[in-house]
Short mmCIF file of C-alpha atoms and ligand atoms in Angstrom, two decimals:
data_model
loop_
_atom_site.label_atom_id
_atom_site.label_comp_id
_atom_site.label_asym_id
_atom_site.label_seq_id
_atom_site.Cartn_x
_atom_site.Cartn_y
_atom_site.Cartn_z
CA UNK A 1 7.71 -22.38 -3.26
CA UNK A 2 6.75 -24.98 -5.81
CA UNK A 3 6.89 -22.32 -8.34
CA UNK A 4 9.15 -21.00 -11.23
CA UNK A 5 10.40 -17.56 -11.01
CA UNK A 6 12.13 -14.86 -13.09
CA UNK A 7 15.36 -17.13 -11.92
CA UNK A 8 14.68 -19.75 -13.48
CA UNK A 9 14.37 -18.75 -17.43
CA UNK A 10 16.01 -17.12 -20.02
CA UNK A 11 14.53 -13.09 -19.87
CA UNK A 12 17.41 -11.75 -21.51
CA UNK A 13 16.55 -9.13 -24.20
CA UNK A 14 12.43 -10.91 -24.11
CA UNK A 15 9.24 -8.66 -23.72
CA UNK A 16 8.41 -9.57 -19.91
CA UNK A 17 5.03 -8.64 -18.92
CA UNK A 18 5.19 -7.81 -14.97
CA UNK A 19 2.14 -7.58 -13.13
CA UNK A 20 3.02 -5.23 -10.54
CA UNK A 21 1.17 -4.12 -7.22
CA UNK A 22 1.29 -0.60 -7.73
CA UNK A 23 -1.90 0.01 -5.87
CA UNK A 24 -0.82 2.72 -3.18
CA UNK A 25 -2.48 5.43 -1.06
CA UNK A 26 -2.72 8.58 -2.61
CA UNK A 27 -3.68 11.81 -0.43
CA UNK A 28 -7.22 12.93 -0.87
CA UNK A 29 -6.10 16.50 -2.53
CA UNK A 30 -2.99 16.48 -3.90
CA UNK A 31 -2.81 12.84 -5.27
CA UNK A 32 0.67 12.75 -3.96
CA UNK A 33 1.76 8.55 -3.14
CA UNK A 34 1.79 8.25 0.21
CA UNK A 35 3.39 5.58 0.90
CA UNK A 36 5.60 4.30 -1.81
CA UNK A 37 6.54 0.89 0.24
CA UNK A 38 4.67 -1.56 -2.69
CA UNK A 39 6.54 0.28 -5.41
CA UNK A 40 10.03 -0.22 -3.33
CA UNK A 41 8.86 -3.39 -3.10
CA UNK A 42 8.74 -4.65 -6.78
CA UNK A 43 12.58 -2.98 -7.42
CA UNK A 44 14.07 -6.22 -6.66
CA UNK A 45 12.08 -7.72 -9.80
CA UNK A 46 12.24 -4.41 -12.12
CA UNK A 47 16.44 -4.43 -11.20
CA UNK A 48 16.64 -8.12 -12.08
CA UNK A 49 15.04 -7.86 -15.44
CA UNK A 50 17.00 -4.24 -16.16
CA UNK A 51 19.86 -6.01 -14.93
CA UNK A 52 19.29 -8.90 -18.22
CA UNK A 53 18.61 -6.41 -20.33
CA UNK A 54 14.95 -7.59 -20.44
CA UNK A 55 12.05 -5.24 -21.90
CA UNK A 56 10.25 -5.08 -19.34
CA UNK A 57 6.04 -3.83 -19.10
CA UNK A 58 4.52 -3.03 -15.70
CA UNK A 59 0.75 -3.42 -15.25
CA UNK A 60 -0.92 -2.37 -11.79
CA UNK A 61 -4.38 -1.63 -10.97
CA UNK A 62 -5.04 1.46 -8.52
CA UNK A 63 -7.85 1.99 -6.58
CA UNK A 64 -11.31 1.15 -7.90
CA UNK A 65 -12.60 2.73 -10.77
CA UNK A 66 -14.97 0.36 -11.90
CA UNK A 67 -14.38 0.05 -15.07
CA UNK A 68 -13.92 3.29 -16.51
CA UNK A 69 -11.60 6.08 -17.22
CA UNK A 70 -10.89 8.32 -13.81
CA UNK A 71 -8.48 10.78 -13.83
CA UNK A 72 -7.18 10.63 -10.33
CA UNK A 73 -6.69 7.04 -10.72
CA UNK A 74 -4.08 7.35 -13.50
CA UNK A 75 -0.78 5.83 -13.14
CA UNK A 76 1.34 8.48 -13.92
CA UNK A 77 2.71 9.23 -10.12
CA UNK A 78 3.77 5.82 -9.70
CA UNK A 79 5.74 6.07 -13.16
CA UNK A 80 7.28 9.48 -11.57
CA UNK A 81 8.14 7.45 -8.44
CA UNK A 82 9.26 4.71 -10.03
CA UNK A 83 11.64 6.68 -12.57
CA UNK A 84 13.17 8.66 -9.40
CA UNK A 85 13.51 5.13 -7.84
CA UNK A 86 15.17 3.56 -10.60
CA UNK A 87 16.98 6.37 -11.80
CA UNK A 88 15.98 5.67 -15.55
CA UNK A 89 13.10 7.05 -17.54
CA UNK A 90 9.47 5.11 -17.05
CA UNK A 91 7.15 5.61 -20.14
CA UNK A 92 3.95 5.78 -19.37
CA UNK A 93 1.36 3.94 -22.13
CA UNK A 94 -1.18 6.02 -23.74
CA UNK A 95 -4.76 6.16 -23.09
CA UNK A 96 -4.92 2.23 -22.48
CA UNK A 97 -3.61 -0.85 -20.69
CA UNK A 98 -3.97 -2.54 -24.07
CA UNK A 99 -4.58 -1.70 -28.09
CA UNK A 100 -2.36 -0.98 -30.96
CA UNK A 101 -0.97 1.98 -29.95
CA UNK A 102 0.63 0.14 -26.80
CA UNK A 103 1.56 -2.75 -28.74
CA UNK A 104 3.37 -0.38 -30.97
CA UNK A 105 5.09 0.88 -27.55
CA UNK A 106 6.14 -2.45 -26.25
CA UNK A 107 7.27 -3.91 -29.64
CA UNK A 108 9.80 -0.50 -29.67
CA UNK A 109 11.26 -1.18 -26.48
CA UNK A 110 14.73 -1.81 -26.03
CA UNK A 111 16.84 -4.50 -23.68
CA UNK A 112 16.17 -2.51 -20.25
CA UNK A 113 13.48 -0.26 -21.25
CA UNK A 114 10.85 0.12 -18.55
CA UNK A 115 6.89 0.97 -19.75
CA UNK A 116 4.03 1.63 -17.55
CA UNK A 117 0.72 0.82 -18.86
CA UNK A 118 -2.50 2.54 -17.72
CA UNK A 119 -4.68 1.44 -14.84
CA UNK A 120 -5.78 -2.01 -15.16
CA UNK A 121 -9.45 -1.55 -13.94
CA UNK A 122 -9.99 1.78 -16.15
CA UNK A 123 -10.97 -1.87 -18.31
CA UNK A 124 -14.44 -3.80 -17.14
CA UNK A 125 -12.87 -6.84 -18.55
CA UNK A 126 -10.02 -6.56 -16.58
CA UNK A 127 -12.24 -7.36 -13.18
CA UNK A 128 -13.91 -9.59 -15.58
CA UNK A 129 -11.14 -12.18 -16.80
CA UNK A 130 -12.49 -11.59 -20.23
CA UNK A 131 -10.03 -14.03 -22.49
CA UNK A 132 -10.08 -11.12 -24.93
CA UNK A 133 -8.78 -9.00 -22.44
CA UNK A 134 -6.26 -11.13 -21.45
CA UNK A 135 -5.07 -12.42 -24.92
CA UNK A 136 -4.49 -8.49 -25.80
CA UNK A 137 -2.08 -7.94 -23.10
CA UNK A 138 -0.53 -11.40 -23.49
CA UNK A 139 0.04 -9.79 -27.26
CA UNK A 140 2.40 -7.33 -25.99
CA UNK A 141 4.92 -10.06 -24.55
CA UNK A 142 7.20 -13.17 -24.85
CA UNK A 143 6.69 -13.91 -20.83
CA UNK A 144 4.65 -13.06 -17.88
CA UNK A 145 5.88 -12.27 -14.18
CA UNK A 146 3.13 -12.41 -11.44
CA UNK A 147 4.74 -10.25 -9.09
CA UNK A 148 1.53 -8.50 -7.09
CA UNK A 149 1.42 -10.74 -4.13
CA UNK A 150 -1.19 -8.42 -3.08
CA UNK A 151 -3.72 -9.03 -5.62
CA UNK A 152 -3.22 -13.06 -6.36
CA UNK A 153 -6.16 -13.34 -4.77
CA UNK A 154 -8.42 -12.26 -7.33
CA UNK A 155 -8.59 -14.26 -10.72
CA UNK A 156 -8.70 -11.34 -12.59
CA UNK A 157 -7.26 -11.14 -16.69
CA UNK A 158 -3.90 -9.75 -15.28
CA UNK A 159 -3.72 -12.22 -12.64
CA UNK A 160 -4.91 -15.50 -14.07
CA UNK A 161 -6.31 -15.10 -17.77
CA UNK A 162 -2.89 -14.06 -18.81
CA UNK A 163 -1.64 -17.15 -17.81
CA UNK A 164 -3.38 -18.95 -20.36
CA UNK A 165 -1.39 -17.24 -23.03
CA UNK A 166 2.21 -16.69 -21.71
CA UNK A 167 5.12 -18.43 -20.40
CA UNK A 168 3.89 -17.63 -16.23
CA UNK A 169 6.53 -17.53 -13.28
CA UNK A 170 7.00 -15.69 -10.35
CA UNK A 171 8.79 -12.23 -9.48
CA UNK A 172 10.77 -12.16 -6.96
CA UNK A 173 8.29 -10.52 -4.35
CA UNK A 174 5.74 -13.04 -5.14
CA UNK A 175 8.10 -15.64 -4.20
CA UNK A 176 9.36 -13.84 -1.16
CA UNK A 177 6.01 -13.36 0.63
CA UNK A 178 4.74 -17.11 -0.57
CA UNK A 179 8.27 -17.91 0.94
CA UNK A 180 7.41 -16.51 4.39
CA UNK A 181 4.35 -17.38 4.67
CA UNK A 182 4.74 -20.77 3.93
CA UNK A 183 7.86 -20.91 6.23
CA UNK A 184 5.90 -18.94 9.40
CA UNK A 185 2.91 -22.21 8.95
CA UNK A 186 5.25 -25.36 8.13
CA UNK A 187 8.01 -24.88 10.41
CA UNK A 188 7.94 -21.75 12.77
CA UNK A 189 10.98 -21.39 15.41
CA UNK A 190 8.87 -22.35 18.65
CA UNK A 191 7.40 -19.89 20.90
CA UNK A 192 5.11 -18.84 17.76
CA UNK A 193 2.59 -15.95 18.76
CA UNK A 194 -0.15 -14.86 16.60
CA UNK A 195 -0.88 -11.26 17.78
CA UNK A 196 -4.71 -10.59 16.35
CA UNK A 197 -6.82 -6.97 16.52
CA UNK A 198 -8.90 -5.04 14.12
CA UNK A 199 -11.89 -4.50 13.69
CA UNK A 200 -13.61 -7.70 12.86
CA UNK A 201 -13.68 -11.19 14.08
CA UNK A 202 -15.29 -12.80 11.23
CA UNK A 203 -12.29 -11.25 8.59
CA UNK A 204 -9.80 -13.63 10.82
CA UNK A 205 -11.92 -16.27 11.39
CA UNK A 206 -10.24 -18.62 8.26
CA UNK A 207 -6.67 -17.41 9.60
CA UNK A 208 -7.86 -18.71 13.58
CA UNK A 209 -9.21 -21.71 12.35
CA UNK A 210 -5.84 -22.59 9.53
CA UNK A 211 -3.49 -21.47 12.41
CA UNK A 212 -4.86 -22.94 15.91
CA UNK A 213 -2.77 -26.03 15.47
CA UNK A 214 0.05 -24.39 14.72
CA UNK A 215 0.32 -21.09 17.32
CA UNK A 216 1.89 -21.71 21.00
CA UNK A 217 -0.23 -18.27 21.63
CA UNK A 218 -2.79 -16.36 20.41
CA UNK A 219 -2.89 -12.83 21.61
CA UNK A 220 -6.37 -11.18 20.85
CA UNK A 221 -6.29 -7.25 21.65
CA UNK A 222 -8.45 -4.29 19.10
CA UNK A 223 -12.35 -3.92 18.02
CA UNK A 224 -12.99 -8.31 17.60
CA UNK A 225 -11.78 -8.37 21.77
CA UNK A 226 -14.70 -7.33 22.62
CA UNK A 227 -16.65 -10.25 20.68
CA UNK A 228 -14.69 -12.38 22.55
CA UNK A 229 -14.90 -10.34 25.86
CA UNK A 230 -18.64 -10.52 25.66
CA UNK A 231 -18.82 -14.62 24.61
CA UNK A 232 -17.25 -14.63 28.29
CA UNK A 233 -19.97 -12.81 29.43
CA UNK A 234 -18.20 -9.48 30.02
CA UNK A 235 -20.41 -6.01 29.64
CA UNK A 236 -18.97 -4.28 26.60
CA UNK A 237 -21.10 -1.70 26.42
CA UNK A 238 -21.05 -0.09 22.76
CA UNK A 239 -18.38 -1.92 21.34
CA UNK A 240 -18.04 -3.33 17.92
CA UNK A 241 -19.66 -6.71 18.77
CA UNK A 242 -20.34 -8.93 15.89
CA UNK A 243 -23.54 -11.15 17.30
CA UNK A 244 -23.52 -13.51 15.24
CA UNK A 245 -19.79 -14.40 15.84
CA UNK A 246 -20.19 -15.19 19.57
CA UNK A 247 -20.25 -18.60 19.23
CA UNK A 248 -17.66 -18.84 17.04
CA UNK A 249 -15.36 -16.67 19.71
CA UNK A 250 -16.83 -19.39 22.58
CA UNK A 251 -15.43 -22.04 20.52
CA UNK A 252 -12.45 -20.40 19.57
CA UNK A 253 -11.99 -19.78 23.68
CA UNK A 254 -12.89 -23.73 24.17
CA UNK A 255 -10.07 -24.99 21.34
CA UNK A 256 -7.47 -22.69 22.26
CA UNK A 257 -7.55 -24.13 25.85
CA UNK A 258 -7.93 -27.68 25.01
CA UNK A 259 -5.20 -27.73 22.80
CA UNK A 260 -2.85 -25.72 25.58
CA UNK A 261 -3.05 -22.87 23.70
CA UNK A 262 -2.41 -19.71 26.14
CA UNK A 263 -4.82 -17.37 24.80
CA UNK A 264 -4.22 -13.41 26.23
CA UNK A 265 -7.23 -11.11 26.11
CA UNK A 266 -7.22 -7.60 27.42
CA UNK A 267 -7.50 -7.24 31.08
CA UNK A 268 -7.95 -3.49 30.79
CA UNK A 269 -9.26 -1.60 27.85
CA UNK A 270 -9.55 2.27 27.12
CA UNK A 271 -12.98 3.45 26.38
CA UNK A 272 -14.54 6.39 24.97
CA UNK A 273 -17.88 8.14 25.06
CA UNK A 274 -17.75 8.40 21.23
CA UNK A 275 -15.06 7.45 18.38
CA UNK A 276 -13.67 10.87 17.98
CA UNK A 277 -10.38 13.30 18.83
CA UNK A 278 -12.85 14.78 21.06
CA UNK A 279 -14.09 11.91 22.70
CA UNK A 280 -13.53 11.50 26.91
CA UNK A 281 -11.59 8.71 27.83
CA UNK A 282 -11.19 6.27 30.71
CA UNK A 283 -8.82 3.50 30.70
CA UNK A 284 -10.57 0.67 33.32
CA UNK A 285 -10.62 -3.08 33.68
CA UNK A 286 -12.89 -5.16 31.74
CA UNK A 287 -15.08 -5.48 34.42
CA UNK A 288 -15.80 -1.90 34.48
CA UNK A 289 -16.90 -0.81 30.86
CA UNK A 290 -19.62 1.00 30.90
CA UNK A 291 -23.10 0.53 29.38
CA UNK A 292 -22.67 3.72 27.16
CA UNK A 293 -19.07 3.62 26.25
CA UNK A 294 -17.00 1.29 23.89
CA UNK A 295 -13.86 0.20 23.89
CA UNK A 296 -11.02 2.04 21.58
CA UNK A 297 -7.89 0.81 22.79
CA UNK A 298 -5.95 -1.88 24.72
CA UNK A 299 -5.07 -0.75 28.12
CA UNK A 300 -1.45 -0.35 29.73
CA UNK A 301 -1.94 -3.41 31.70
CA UNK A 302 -2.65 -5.38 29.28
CA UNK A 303 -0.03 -3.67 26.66
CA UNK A 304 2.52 -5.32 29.85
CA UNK A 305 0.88 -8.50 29.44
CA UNK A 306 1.42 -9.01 25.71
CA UNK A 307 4.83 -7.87 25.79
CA UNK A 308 5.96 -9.99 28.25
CA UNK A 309 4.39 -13.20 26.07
CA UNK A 310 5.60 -11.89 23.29
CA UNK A 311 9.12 -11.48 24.49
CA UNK A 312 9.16 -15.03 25.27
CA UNK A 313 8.73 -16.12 21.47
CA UNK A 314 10.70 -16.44 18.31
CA UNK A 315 7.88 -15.83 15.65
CA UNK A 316 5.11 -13.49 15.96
CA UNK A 317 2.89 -13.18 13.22
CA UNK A 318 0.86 -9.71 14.03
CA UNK A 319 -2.40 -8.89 12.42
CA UNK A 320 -4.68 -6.19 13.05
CA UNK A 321 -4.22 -2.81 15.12
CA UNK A 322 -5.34 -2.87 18.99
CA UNK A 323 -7.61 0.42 18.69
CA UNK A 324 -8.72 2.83 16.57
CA UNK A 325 -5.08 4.00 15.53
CA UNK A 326 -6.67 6.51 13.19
CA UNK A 327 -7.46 8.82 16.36
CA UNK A 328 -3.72 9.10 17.70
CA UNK A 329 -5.16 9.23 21.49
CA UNK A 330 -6.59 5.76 20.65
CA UNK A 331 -3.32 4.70 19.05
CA UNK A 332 -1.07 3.78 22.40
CA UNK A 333 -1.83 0.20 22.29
CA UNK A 334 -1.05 -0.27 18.56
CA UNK A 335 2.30 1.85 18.78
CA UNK A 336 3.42 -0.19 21.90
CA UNK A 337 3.54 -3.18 20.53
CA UNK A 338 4.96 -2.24 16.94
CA UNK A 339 7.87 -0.58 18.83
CA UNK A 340 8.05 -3.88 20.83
CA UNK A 341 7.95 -6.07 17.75
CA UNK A 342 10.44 -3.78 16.19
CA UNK A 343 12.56 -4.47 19.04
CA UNK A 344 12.78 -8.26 19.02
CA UNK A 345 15.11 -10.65 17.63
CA UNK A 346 12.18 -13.23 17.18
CA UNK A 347 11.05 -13.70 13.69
CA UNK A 348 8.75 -10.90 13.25
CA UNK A 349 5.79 -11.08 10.39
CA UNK A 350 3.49 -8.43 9.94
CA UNK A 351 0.20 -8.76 7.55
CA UNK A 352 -2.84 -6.88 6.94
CA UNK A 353 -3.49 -2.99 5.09
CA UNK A 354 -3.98 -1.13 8.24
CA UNK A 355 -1.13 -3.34 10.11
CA UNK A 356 1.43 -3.00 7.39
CA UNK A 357 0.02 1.00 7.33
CA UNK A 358 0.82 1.54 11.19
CA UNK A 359 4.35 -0.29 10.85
CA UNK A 360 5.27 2.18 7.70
CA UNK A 361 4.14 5.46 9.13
CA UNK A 362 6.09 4.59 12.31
CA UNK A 363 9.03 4.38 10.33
CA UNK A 364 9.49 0.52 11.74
CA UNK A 365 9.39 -1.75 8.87
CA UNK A 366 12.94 -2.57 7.92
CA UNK A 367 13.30 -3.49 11.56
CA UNK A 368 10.33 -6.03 11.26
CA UNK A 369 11.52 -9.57 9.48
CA UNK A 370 9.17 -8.91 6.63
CA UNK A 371 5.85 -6.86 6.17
CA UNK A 372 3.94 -8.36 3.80
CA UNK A 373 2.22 -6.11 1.07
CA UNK A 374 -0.97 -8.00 0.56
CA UNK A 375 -2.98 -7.01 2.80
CA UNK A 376 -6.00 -9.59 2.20
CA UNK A 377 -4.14 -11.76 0.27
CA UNK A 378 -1.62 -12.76 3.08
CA UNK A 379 -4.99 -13.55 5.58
CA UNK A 380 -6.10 -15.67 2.79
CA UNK A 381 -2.94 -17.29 2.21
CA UNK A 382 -2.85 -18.07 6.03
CA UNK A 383 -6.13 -18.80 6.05
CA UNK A 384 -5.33 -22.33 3.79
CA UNK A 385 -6.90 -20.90 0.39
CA UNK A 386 -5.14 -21.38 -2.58
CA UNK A 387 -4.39 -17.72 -4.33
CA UNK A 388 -5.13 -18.28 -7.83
CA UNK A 389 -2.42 -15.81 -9.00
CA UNK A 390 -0.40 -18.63 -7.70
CA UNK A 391 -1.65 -21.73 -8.98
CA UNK A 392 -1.50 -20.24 -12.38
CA UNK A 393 2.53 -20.22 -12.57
CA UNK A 394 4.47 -23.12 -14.04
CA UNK A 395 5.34 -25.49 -11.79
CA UNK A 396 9.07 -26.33 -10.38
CA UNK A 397 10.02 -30.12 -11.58
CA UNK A 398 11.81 -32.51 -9.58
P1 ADP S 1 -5.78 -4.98 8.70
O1 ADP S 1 -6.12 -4.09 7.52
O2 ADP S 1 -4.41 -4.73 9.21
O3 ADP S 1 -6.06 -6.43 8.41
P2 ADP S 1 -8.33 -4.55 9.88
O4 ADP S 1 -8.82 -4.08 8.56
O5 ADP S 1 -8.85 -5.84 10.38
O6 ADP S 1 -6.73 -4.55 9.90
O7 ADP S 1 -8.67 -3.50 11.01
C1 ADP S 1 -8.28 -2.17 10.98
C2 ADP S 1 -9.34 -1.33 11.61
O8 ADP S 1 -9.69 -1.81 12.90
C3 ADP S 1 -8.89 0.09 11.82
O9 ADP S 1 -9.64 0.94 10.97
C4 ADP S 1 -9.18 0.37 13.29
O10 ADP S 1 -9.76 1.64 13.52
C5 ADP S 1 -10.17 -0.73 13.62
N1 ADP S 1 -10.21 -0.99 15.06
C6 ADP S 1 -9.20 -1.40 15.86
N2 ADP S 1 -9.61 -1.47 17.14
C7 ADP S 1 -10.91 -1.08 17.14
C8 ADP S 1 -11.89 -0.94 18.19
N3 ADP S 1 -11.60 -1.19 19.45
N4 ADP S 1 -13.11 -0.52 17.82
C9 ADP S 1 -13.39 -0.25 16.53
N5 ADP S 1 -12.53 -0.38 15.52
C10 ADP S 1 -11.30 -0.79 15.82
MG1 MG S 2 -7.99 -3.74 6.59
#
């Protein structure tokens, strides 16, 4: 990475501004975390600055709460979480993200001290980039750390606009996932698979098109294999087919092969009357789904299929699930191959919300290489966009 990070200056005993991806599932009626992986995450870069006796304020956004004040949308789990995880008292700010009362708070910080401040998007300017905005929190530090891989993607005041008023560098998550990703593109150890599913075709389509010339496979299973199963001219009955992506699939299909790309589709599929728990199943070939039915889930031939390309490579990059994982009968495909992954000595990359979701709940990610938090920012990134949260950061010399 190109970039400066927390390494590279002085933070000893400075106000360091962290912009922290903090934004984690919360269940429905408790508004318990869920799934505390992107807090874990961003010790590394808390420790370090703890560690220099830095004063160090966190800034997240969580959820979407368009601009206003919502109550289940405070931060104050994560500062729990975060104060069992560090073992050291998290202050959460009052009322704001920003304003005199949480300058007062930061300015009375001492080296190590950790402060939380309020949901970035309980702010309209905050979506906004309004240079106000941005100035106000850039008032409550000496430095800024972009540190939420996960939402460098949007040039939003705590993202970019900060930049314009602080010292920027990276944290050390940032640089991590930038580090991967960069590394899986420029020089990936050769078999490299790219293992594709969810539900849509055209959400990949910049990630396809960045990565053809670089993937020895491309392994296409979940709802977008039936856009490409029907641009061959397959019956797919009631599948998610996106119609106006069928000629992008054909060409996809046409690349792939002249460029000696082995492209796997699903030979078999499982299908399902409707999406549900209740649903009747039928796992068949894919030239047997029927008119009525749709298809839910890769197949057991198929699962064979994939594993044995996969087991021939040394970096998979997997994005997307290969059913409807939600409904745990659909779920077979999905679990077979993160256990497989899991298994592998290949460099192992996994991307995507749902993806990253799946490898968490099944208890699998330390045994992955690295399981990127950003869910849309690591398509984008392989995609070939520049994140903005990025391009923002002082640059490395030399
Ligand atoms: P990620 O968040 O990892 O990038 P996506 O958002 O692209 O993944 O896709 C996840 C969604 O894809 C899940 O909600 C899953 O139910 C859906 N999905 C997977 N296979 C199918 C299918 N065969 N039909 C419909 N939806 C599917
Ligand atoms: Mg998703």
């Amino acid at each position: 990475m190109n970039k400066l990070t927390i390494r590279d200056i002085d933070v000893g005993g400075k106000r360091v501004l962290v912009r922290a991806d903090f934004n984690v599932p919360l269940d429905e009626a408790s508004g318990a975390i869920t799934d505390d992986s992107r807090i874990r995450a961003t010790l590394p870069t808390i420790k370090y600055l703890i560690g220099r006796k830095a004063r160090v304020i966190l800034c997240s956004h969580l959820g979407r709460p368009g601009g206003r004040v919502v109550e289940k949308l405070r931060l104050a789990p994560v500062a729990q979480r975060l104060s069992e995880l560090l073992g050291q008292k998290v202050e959460l700010a009052p009322h704001f993200s920003i304003g005199p009362e949480v300058e007062k708070e930061a300015e009375g910080l001492k080296g190590g001290d950790v402060l939380l401040l309020e949901n970035l998007r309980f702010q309209p300017e905050e979506s906004e980039n309004v240079p106000s905005f941005a100035k106000a929190l850039a008032r409550l530090a000496d430095i800024y750390v972009n540190d939420a891989f996960g939402a460098s993607h949007r040039a939003h005041a705590s993202i970019v606009g900060v930049a314009n008023y602080l010292p920027a560098v990276a944290g050390l998550l940032l640089e991590k996932e930038i580090n991967v990703l960069e590394g899986i593109l420029a020089k990936p150890a050769r078999p490299f698979a790219e293992l594709a599913g969810g539900a849509k075709v055209s959400d990949k389509i910049a990630v396809f098109e960045n990565t053809l010339d670089k993937v020895d496979c491309l392994l296409i299973g979940g709802g977008m294999a039936a856009t490409f199963l029907k641009a061959k001219s397959y019956e797919v009955g009631l599948s998610l087919v996106e119609n106006d992506k069928l000629d992008f699939a054909a060409k996809l299909l046409k690349e792939a092969a002249e460029r000696g790309v082995r492209l796997l589709l699903p030979v078999d599929v499982v299908i399902a009357d409707i999406i549900s728990a209740e649903a009747r199943v039928k796992t068949v070939s894919v030239e047997e789904i029927l008119p009525d039915w749709r298809i839910v889930d890769i197949g057991p031939r198929t699962i064979n299929n994939f594993s044995e390309e996969l087991r021939r490579c040394k970096t998979i990059f997997w994005n997307g699930p290969m059913g409807v994982y939600e409904i745990p009968k659909f779920a077979q495909g999905t679990e077979a191959v993160a256990r497989l992954l899991a298994s592998l000595e290949a460099t192992t990359v996994v991307g995507g919300g749902s993806t990253a979701e799946v490898v968490a709940g099944m208890k699998l990610a330390d045994k992955m290489t690295f399981v990127s938090t950003g869910g849309g920012a690591s398509l984008r990134f392989l995609g070939g966009e520049k994140l903005p949260g990025v391009e923002v950061l002082l640059e490395r010399k030399g």
